[in-house]
Every structure is written in structure tokens, then in C-alpha cells.
mmCIF file of C-alpha atoms in Angstrom:
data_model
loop_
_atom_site.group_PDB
_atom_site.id
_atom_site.type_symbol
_atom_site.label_atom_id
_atom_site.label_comp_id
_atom_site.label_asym_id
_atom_site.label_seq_id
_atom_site.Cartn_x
_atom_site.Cartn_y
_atom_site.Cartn_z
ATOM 1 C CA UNK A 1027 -10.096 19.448 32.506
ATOM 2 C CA UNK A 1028 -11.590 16.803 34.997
ATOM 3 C CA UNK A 1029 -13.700 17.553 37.623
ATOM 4 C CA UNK A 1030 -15.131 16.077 40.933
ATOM 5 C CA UNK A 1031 -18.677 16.966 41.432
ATOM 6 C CA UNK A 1032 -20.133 16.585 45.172
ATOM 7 C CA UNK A 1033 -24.195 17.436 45.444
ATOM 8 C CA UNK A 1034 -25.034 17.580 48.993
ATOM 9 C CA UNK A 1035 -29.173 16.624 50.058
ATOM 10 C CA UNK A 1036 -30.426 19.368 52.614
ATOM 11 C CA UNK A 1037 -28.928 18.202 55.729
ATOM 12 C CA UNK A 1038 -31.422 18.098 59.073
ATOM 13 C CA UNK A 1039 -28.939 21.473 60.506
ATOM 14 C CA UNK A 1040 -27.918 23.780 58.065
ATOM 15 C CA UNK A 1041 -26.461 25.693 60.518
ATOM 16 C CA UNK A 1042 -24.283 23.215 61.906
ATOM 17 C CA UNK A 1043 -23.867 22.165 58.237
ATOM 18 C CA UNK A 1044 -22.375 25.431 56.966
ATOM 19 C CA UNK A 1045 -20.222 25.514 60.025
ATOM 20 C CA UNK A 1046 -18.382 22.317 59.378
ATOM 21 C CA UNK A 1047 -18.276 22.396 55.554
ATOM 22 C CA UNK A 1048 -16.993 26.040 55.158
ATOM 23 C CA UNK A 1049 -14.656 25.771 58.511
ATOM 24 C CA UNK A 1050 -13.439 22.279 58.419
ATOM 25 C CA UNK A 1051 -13.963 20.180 55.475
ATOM 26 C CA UNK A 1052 -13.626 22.944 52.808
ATOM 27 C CA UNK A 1053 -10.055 24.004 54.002
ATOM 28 C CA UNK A 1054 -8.919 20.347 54.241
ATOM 29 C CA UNK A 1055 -10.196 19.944 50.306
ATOM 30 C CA UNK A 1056 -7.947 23.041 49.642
ATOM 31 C CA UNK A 1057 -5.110 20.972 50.415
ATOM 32 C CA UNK A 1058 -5.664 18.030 48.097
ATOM 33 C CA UNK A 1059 -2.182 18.074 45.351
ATOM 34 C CA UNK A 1060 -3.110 19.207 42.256
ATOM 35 C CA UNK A 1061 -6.415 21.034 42.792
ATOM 36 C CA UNK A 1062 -6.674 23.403 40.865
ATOM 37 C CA UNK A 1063 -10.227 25.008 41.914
ATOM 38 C CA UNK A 1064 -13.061 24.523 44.059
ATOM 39 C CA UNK A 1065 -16.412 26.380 43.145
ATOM 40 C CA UNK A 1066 -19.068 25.730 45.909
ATOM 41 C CA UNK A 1067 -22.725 26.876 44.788
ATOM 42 C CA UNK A 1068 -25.689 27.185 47.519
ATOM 43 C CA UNK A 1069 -28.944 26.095 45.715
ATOM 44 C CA UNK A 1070 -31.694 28.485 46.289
ATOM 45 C CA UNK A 1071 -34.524 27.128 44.899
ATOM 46 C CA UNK A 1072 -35.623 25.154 41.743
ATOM 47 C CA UNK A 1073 -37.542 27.295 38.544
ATOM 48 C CA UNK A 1074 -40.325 24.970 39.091
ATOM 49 C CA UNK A 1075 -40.432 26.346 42.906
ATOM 50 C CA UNK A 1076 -39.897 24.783 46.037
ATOM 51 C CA UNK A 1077 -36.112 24.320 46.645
ATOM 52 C CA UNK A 1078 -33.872 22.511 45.364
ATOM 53 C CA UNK A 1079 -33.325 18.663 45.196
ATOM 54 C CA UNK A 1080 -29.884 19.535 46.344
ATOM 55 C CA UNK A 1081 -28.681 21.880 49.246
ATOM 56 C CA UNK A 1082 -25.005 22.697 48.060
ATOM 57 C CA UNK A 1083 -22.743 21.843 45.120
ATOM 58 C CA UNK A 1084 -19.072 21.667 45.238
ATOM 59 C CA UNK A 1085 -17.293 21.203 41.764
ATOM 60 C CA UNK A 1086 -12.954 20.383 42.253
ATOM 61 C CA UNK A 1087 -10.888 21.284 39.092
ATOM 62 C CA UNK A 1088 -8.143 18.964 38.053
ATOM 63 C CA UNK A 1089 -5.881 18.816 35.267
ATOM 64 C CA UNK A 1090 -6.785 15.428 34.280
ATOM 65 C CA UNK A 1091 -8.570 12.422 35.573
ATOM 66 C CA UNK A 1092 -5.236 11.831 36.402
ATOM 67 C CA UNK A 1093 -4.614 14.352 38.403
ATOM 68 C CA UNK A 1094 -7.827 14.263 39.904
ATOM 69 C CA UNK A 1095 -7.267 10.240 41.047
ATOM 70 C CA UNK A 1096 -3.748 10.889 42.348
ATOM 71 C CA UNK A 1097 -5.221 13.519 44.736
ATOM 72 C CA UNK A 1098 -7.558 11.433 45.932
ATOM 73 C CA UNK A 1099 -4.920 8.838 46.629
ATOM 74 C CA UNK A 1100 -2.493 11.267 48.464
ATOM 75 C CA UNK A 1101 -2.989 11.365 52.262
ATOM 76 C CA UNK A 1102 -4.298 14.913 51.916
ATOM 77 C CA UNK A 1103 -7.473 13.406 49.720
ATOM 78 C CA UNK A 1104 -7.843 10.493 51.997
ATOM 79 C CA UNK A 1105 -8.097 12.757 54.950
ATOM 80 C CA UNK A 1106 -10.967 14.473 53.239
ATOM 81 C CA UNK A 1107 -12.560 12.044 52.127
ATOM 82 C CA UNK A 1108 -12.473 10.198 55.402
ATOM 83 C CA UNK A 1109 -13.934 13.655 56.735
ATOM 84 C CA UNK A 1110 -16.640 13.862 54.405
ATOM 85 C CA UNK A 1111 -17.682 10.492 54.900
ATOM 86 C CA UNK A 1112 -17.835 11.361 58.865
ATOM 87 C CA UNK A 1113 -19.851 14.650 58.767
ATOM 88 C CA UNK A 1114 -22.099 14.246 55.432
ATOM 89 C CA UNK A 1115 -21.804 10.036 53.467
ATOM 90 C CA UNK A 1116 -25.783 10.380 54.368
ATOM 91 C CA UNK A 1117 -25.920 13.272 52.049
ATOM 92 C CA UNK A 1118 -23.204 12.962 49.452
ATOM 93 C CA UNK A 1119 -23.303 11.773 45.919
ATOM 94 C CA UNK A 1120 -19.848 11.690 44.327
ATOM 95 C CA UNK A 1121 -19.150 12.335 40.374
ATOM 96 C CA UNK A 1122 -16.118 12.246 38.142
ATOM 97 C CA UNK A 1123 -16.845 14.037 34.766
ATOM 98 C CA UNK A 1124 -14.865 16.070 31.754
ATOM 99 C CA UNK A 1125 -16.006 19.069 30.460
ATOM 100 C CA UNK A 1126 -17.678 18.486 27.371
ATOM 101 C CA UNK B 795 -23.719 35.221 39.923
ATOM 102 C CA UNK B 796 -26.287 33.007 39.525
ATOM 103 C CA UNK B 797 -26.308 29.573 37.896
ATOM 104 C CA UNK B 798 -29.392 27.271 36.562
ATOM 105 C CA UNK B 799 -28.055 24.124 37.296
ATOM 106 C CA UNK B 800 -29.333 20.724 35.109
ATOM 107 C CA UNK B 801 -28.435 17.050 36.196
ATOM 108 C CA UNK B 802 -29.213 14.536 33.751
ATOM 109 C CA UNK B 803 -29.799 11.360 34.899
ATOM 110 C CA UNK B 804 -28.741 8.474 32.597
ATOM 111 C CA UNK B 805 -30.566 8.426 29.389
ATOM 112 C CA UNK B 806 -31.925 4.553 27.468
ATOM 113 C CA UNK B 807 -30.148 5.434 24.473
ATOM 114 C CA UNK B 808 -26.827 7.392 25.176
ATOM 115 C CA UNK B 809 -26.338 8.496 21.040
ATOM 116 C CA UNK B 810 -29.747 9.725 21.026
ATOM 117 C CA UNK B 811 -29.559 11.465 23.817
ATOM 118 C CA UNK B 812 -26.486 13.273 22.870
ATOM 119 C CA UNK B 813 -27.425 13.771 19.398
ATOM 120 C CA UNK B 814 -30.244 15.694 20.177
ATOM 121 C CA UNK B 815 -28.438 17.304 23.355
ATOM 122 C CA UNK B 816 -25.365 18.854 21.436
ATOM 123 C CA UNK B 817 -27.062 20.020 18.274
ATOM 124 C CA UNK B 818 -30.416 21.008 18.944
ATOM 125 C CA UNK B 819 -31.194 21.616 22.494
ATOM 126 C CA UNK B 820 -27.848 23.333 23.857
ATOM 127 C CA UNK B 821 -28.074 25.372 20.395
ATOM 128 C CA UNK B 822 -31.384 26.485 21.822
ATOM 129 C CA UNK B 823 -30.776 27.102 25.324
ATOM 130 C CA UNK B 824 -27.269 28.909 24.049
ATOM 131 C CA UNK B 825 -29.835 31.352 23.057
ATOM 132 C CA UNK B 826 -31.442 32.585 26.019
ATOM 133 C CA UNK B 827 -30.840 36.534 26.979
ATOM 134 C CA UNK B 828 -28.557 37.068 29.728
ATOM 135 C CA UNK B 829 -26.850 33.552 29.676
ATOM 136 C CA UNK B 830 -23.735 34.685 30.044
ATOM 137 C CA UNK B 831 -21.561 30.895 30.414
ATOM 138 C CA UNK B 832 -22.902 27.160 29.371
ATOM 139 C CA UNK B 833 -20.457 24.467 31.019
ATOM 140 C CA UNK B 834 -21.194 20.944 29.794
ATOM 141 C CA UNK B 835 -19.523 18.214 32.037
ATOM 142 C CA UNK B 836 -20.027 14.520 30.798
ATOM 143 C CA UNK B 837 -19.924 12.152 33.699
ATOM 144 C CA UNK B 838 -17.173 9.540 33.839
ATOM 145 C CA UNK B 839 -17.907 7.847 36.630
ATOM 146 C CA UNK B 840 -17.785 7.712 41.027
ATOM 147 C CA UNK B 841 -14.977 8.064 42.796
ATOM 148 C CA UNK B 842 -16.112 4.932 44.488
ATOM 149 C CA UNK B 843 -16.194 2.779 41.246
ATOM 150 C CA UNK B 844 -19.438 2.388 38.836
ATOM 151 C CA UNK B 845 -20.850 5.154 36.558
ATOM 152 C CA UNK B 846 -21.982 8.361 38.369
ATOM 153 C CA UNK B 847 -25.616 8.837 39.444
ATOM 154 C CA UNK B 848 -26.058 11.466 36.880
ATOM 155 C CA UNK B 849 -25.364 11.096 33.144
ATOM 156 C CA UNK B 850 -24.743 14.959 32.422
ATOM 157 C CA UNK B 851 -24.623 18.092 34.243
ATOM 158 C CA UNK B 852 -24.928 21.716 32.597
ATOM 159 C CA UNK B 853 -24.345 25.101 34.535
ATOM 160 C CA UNK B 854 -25.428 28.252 33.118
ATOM 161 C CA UNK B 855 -24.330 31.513 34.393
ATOM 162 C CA UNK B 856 -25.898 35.048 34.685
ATOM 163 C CA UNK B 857 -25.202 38.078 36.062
ATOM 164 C CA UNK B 858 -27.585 37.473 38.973
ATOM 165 C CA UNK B 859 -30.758 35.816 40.322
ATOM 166 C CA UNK B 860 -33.257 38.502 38.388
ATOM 167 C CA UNK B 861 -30.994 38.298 34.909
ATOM 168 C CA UNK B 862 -31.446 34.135 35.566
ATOM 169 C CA UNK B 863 -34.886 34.799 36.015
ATOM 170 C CA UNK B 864 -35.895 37.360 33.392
ATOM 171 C CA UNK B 865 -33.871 34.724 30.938
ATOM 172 C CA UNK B 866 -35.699 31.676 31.870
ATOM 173 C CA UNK B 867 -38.954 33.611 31.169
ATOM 174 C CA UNK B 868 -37.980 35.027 27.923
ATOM 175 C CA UNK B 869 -39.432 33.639 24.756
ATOM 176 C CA UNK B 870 -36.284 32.280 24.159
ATOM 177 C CA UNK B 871 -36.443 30.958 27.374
ATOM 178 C CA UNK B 872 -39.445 29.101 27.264
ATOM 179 C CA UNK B 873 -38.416 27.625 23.901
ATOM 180 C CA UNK B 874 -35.726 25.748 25.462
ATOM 181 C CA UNK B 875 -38.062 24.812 28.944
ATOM 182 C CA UNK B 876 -40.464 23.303 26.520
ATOM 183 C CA UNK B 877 -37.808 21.782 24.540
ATOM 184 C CA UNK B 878 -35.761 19.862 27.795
ATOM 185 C CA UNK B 879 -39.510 18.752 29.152
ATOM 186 C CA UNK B 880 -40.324 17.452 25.481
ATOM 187 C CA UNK B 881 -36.901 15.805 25.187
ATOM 188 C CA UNK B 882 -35.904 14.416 28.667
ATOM 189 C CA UNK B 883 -38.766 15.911 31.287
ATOM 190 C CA UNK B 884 -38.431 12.469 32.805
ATOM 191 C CA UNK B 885 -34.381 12.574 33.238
ATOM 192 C CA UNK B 886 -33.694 15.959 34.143
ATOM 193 C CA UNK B 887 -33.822 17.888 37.851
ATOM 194 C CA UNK B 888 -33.169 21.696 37.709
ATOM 195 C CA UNK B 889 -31.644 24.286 40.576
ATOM 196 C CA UNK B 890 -30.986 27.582 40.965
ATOM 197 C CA UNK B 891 -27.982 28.494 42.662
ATOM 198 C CA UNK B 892 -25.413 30.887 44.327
ATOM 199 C CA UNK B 893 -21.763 30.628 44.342
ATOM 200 C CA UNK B 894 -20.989 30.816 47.747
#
């Protein structure tokens, strides 16, 4: 299984954050061919205190790194990632991994 | 639920790192009262070409934010804090999260 990993810094709003991730670019990531999950995770804190490095994780399940490129490829992952780049590139870091 | 959340940046020596990962600390994390999932992704890489700016990422579930709590202050639990700081205190950044 292949994943995309997205860790989000704390943006300046989270208000207007939250707004636009979970109204807009959340559904249009729903779309992306051959996505087979999405797990977002709010960070609440770190066990050393303080919060987190991160304000929100979003981990995409694909089949295969396969999968996972030809989504991005298809006009449905291009929209999205041309969204994401508009609303949060300041505060994205992109991974592709395998589970272990 | 509630997830402890570990990044990994990129270790000097990747066979060490893994080495002592897979059989000794994971072993002793795998452990911890409460813990009810481990997921282990190896990064592959950024969408936008390169290797990813973490090395590894591990999520561990519990029930909730008191059971994640409760584990990480277990004996059990401290074993395995000490352990990670001992091992790769320099590499690693920790959350606590939510699934949203």
C-alpha cells in the first residue's frame, strides 16, 4: 500500500484554515482516481508539551506507487494539487512512503 | 482515537538506523499498554522529485487521548521514551493527534 503524506505548519487563521481544507480542498482530494482513503489527523499537542510542530496531517491510501502517481497525473490530482498550492504551498510538506 | 505520531528525519547511516529501529526499538514501543495499532511507513520520496523531508513516520493508535497518555507514562512507556531519545533524540519530532 502507498501512501501520500501531507503535514501542514499551523497556518496564521485556523479558522479560515479549517474552512477551506475541510470544505474545499478535502472534497476535491476525494475525487483523485484510485484513492482509496484519506485519514486527516488534527495535532493537539506534542508529549513534550507545547503543540505540535505540525497543525494537521492528511495521509491518501493508494494501491501502489503506481496508483498513487497516476492520480496525481489525472486532471482530478492536478486540480488539487494546483489548489493546495494556492491556499497552503507556505505550509505543506509533501511525502510518498510504503508501509513498512 | 488518538495517535502519537513520530517523524524521523533522515538518519547518517540508513542500516543502522533500521537495524536498531525494526528489532529493538519498535519491539519495545510494541509493548506499551493501550497501544492498540503501530503503522510504519518508509518514505520513498516527494511528489515533487528528491527524497522526502522525513526518513520514517510511525503512528500509534489508542483508544483515546487519556489511554495515549496513561501509555506513554507507563513503565513500559518510558522504556521506549528513553530508548527513541538514546537512539535518535536528535532525528525524531513527536505529536499527539486526533483523527478529525
Amino acid at each position: 500500500m502507498a501512501k501520500l503524506i501531507a503535514l501542514y505548519k499551523h497556518p496564521e487563521n485556523k479558522e479560515v484554515f479549517d474552512e477551506y481544507y475541510f470544505n474545499v480542498h478535502a472534497p476535491l482530494t476525494a475525487k483523485i482516481p484510485g484513492l482509496r482513503e484519506m485519514k486527516v489527523t488534527k495535532v493537539t499537542g506534542s508529549p513534550m508539551g507545547g503543540e505540535g510542530k505540525y497543525y494537521l496531517t492528511c495521509e491518501m491510501h493508494y494501491d501502489s506507487l503506481d496508483a498513487l502517481q497516476e492520480g496525481l497525473r489525472s486532471p482530478e490530482g492536478r486540480a488539487s494539487g494546483k489548489d493546495l498550492m494556492g491556499f497552503a504551498g507556505d505550509l505543506v510538506t509533501l511525502m510518498i512512503g510504503e508501509e513498512a
